[in-house]
XYZ file of C-alpha atoms in Angstrom:
321
model
C -26.299 -40.026 8.314
C -29.996 -38.856 8.269
C -29.048 -36.344 6.036
C -27.884 -38.685 3.649
C -30.907 -40.824 3.559
C -32.896 -37.491 3.281
C -30.809 -36.721 0.224
C -31.144 -39.169 -1.706
C -34.967 -39.270 -1.247
C -35.132 -36.127 -2.140
C -32.832 -36.578 -5.642
C -35.565 -39.553 -6.131
C -38.116 -37.571 -6.213
C -36.192 -35.303 -8.365
C -36.302 -38.401 -10.389
C -39.844 -39.216 -10.409
C -41.609 -35.560 -10.251
C -38.809 -32.934 -12.223
C -40.263 -29.867 -10.835
C -44.367 -29.526 -11.048
C -45.685 -25.879 -12.342
C -48.272 -26.243 -9.294
C -45.423 -26.280 -6.822
C -44.349 -23.463 -4.934
C -40.384 -23.604 -5.651
C -37.608 -21.353 -3.395
C -35.702 -20.595 -6.237
C -38.593 -18.322 -8.082
C -39.165 -16.366 -4.665
C -34.907 -16.125 -4.373
C -35.521 -14.439 -7.870
C -37.911 -12.587 -6.514
C -35.568 -11.219 -3.721
C -32.754 -10.194 -5.864
C -34.661 -8.524 -7.818
C -36.162 -6.352 -5.211
C -32.329 -5.794 -3.693
C -31.126 -5.490 -6.822
C -33.987 -2.621 -7.271
C -33.628 -1.152 -4.115
C -29.354 -0.767 -4.380
C -29.260 1.273 -7.659
C -31.426 3.493 -5.590
C -29.470 4.071 -3.355
C -26.269 3.598 -4.929
C -25.163 6.239 -7.351
C -24.529 5.095 -10.984
C -21.107 5.381 -11.965
C -18.767 2.080 -12.628
C -17.270 2.542 -8.197
C -21.591 3.071 -6.658
C -22.535 -0.703 -9.094
C -19.614 -2.522 -8.200
C -20.406 -1.706 -4.158
C -24.144 -2.406 -4.893
C -23.481 -5.566 -6.651
C -21.052 -6.705 -3.548
C -23.304 -5.821 -1.563
C -26.437 -8.004 -3.205
C -23.822 -11.168 -4.075
C -22.712 -11.706 -0.209
C -26.636 -10.845 1.093
C -28.970 -13.036 -0.844
C -26.815 -15.994 -0.794
C -26.107 -15.880 3.177
C -30.471 -14.697 3.819
C -30.910 -18.065 1.619
C -28.789 -20.123 3.821
C -29.557 -18.654 6.958
C -33.210 -18.499 6.430
C -33.693 -22.577 5.732
C -30.910 -23.531 8.368
C -33.247 -22.168 10.339
C -36.517 -23.128 9.701
C -34.910 -26.346 9.787
C -33.334 -25.904 14.024
C -37.023 -25.121 14.226
C -38.365 -27.990 12.825
C -36.417 -30.256 14.547
C -36.592 -29.278 18.154
C -40.169 -29.498 17.487
C -40.081 -33.210 15.994
C -36.914 -34.837 13.976
C -39.967 -36.542 11.545
C -40.779 -33.106 10.739
C -37.227 -31.598 9.834
C -36.920 -35.255 8.069
C -39.875 -34.393 6.032
C -39.299 -30.698 5.376
C -34.982 -31.032 4.541
C -36.512 -34.464 1.956
C -38.884 -31.958 0.373
C -36.332 -29.300 -0.056
C -34.192 -31.526 -0.891
C -36.183 -32.686 -3.785
C -36.699 -29.604 -5.020
C -32.637 -28.470 -5.207
C -31.426 -30.368 -8.011
C -32.887 -30.545 -11.683
C -32.513 -33.693 -13.422
C -35.864 -34.670 -14.346
C -36.551 -31.062 -14.939
C -33.000 -30.496 -16.985
C -34.349 -33.794 -19.454
C -38.354 -32.559 -19.817
C -37.519 -29.624 -20.979
C -34.780 -30.500 -23.720
C -37.052 -32.867 -25.180
C -39.642 -30.660 -25.501
C -36.784 -28.786 -28.697
C -35.860 -32.794 -29.768
C -40.006 -33.274 -30.007
C -40.416 -29.592 -31.752
C -37.176 -30.510 -34.524
C -38.927 -34.081 -35.088
C -41.779 -32.758 -35.629
C -40.239 -30.250 -39.097
C -41.493 -27.408 -36.503
C -38.195 -25.417 -36.318
C -40.146 -22.636 -35.029
C -41.372 -24.163 -31.874
C -37.911 -25.490 -31.601
C -36.295 -21.839 -31.694
C -39.046 -21.451 -29.254
C -38.616 -24.603 -26.473
C -34.985 -23.417 -26.784
C -35.188 -20.141 -25.383
C -36.133 -21.057 -22.366
C -32.611 -23.009 -21.981
C -30.270 -20.738 -23.231
C -29.577 -16.712 -22.741
C -28.707 -16.726 -26.341
C -30.772 -16.060 -29.194
C -33.176 -18.647 -30.574
C -34.969 -16.393 -33.463
C -32.435 -17.148 -36.793
C -30.787 -20.775 -36.187
C -31.062 -23.372 -37.836
C -31.847 -27.256 -36.461
C -28.334 -28.066 -36.617
C -27.560 -24.601 -34.177
C -30.821 -25.333 -32.294
C -29.739 -28.515 -31.905
C -25.998 -27.825 -31.017
C -27.477 -24.909 -28.233
C -29.463 -27.486 -26.526
C -26.725 -29.887 -26.229
C -24.601 -27.737 -24.688
C -26.897 -26.156 -22.337
C -27.537 -29.728 -21.291
C -23.891 -30.436 -20.680
C -23.602 -27.366 -18.878
C -26.662 -27.553 -16.430
C -25.451 -30.914 -15.304
C -23.354 -29.249 -13.435
C -24.811 -26.310 -12.493
C -28.028 -28.055 -11.981
C -27.149 -31.462 -10.747
C -23.391 -31.948 -9.967
C -23.203 -28.537 -7.586
C -26.242 -28.123 -5.745
C -25.958 -32.200 -4.692
C -22.173 -31.949 -4.028
C -23.097 -28.698 -1.769
C -26.296 -30.573 0.381
C -23.819 -33.477 -0.013
C -21.802 -30.578 2.625
C -23.546 -29.148 4.237
C -27.487 -29.948 3.692
C -30.049 -28.115 2.634
C -28.986 -24.796 4.203
C -25.541 -24.869 2.800
C -27.698 -26.325 -1.423
C -29.812 -23.421 -0.813
C -26.791 -20.784 -0.990
C -25.857 -22.313 -4.365
C -28.796 -21.550 -5.326
C -28.758 -18.433 -4.424
C -25.413 -18.169 -5.861
C -26.693 -19.706 -9.291
C -30.008 -17.714 -9.348
C -27.803 -14.534 -8.802
C -25.677 -15.437 -11.940
C -28.448 -16.146 -14.256
C -30.142 -12.505 -13.132
C -27.024 -9.943 -13.436
C -23.728 -12.172 -14.403
C -24.315 -10.323 -17.937
C -21.391 -8.803 -19.652
C -23.503 -6.380 -21.044
C -24.224 -2.620 -20.136
C -26.847 -2.832 -17.366
C -25.416 -5.500 -15.394
C -20.894 -5.291 -16.996
C -20.226 -3.739 -13.251
C -23.442 -4.366 -11.211
C -23.364 -8.177 -12.033
C -19.425 -8.612 -11.495
C -19.228 -9.940 -7.611
C -22.323 -12.082 -8.870
C -20.631 -14.210 -11.858
C -17.274 -14.800 -10.277
C -19.182 -15.795 -7.002
C -20.278 -18.152 -9.306
C -17.172 -18.987 -11.117
C -15.959 -19.803 -7.836
C -18.592 -22.186 -6.379
C -18.563 -24.338 -9.892
C -15.138 -24.829 -9.721
C -15.001 -27.799 -8.164
C -18.495 -29.085 -8.869
C -17.639 -28.286 -12.516
C -14.951 -30.409 -12.840
C -15.954 -32.849 -10.939
C -18.928 -33.341 -13.150
C -16.597 -33.375 -16.071
C -14.787 -36.726 -14.556
C -17.974 -38.321 -14.021
C -19.130 -37.497 -17.095
C -16.429 -39.133 -19.029
C -17.239 -42.593 -16.410
C -21.208 -42.081 -17.606
C -19.965 -42.278 -21.418
C -19.116 -45.840 -20.872
C -22.022 -46.700 -19.587
C -24.293 -44.799 -21.970
C -22.184 -46.821 -24.513
C -21.015 -43.544 -26.167
C -17.102 -42.868 -27.148
C -15.965 -42.817 -23.325
C -12.043 -42.419 -25.063
C -12.791 -39.653 -26.618
C -14.694 -38.025 -23.945
C -11.587 -38.220 -21.902
C -9.125 -37.070 -24.478
C -11.208 -33.754 -25.509
C -12.147 -33.184 -21.923
C -8.086 -32.836 -21.279
C -8.176 -30.922 -24.652
C -10.410 -28.777 -24.717
C -12.218 -27.929 -20.854
C -10.347 -24.834 -20.847
C -11.503 -23.428 -24.221
C -14.919 -21.280 -23.324
C -14.750 -18.060 -21.528
C -16.084 -19.124 -18.305
C -13.658 -21.275 -16.568
C -16.540 -24.118 -16.141
C -18.284 -24.261 -18.802
C -16.415 -26.117 -21.360
C -15.349 -28.409 -18.420
C -18.628 -30.224 -19.197
C -19.567 -29.609 -22.975
C -15.918 -30.366 -23.845
C -17.085 -34.130 -22.715
C -20.186 -33.489 -24.527
C -18.148 -33.439 -27.599
C -15.768 -36.105 -26.952
C -18.236 -38.861 -26.168
C -21.242 -37.973 -29.124
C -18.199 -37.207 -31.214
C -19.317 -34.118 -32.516
C -18.065 -29.635 -32.655
C -19.763 -27.355 -30.104
C -19.201 -23.935 -29.167
C -18.526 -20.936 -31.689
C -19.782 -17.190 -32.105
C -23.623 -17.373 -30.828
C -25.651 -13.495 -30.391
C -26.355 -12.749 -26.454
C -28.275 -9.535 -26.732
C -27.960 -8.231 -30.437
C -23.647 -8.764 -29.640
C -22.015 -11.549 -31.560
C -19.766 -13.308 -28.988
C -16.885 -15.048 -30.362
C -16.421 -18.876 -28.713
C -14.019 -21.100 -29.461
C -14.656 -24.592 -30.868
C -15.056 -27.487 -28.638
C -14.951 -30.964 -29.610
C -13.948 -32.790 -33.194
C -16.881 -32.515 -36.377
C -16.386 -36.334 -37.062
C -20.120 -36.257 -37.922
C -22.558 -34.017 -38.406
C -24.495 -33.000 -35.091
C -28.392 -34.835 -35.884
C -31.391 -34.196 -32.970
C -31.051 -37.798 -31.466
C -27.922 -36.416 -29.993
C -30.548 -34.606 -27.529
C -31.198 -37.882 -26.298
C -28.121 -39.126 -25.762
C -27.115 -36.412 -23.974
C -29.777 -36.189 -21.640
C -28.481 -39.878 -21.470
C -25.449 -38.913 -20.202
C -27.035 -36.375 -18.007
C -28.830 -39.285 -16.298
C -26.032 -41.720 -15.772
C -23.363 -38.519 -15.007
C -26.022 -37.710 -12.034
C -26.598 -41.773 -10.908
C -22.197 -41.632 -9.949
C -23.159 -38.210 -8.631
C -24.875 -39.652 -5.632
C -22.950 -42.187 -5.822
C -19.543 -41.135 -4.797
C -20.602 -38.048 -3.289
C -23.084 -40.199 -0.768
C -19.880 -42.704 -0.463
C -17.871 -39.211 0.187
C -20.767 -38.823 2.878
C -20.299 -41.328 4.980
C -16.462 -41.998 5.146
C -16.684 -38.412 5.962
C -19.133 -39.780 8.891
C -17.848 -42.687 9.944
C -14.246 -41.063 10.360
C -15.474 -37.419 12.102
């Protein structure tokens, strides 16, 4: 039960503080570890398809395992010293794992730039959130991309981390963050990572399989609470949730498109290469910058429902254990 209380306190701290730039973040160190190991492994193995696959597999296994063990050992030592030391550390790291307020703040910067009429600044702010090229996007395309990334990251940055936190506390939560960070750093289908990042990308797909679908369902419920079109959200979720190159991304993007009654998806440019993607949702009305704020409200309510549902699940598990 104390793990659940610690996670709830951590989640509330995330809502209040977000991700202060002055506070060291474990994901930064995980990223540095990934970069260092990548450099080492690329030197150790030949630059062939098999060599890069082996090196990438080692990276995808070792980093999440190290992340889990590092925090498990630290928390075990802290518990042996004092229960309250364990509780404080567990709560602090639980606060750093979800990204609810940070996601809202970063997307709000895109909205603010669009509202002020500065498309150049809006593109720059969007580039901090997405992997696609933003230099030539129109205001509508910037808005669409921002809504898409908030929808996708509601699962990757909130529901999935909370899912693993509730199951295995901070160690499993940090293990998930390591998998997610691996995918964001090496899980690309470009010349450099086509073979090296294969296992990392597949591992991220597996880790997000159940959380993304749970998030999609919770977001459908959240659409009713936020006075969006909950019925349409569920219809588009059922129809379009598999219309993406990723097996998970459209789970929440489809709900967002239906709830907002807009169309998302389509072709985007990544690393100078045009990537064709199917459209998601129906263009019942044109997309507008206020959709970013609506998406943020949908994201917040989805996060509340996530804590409630997963928290109840944790309580039931503790009672029957």
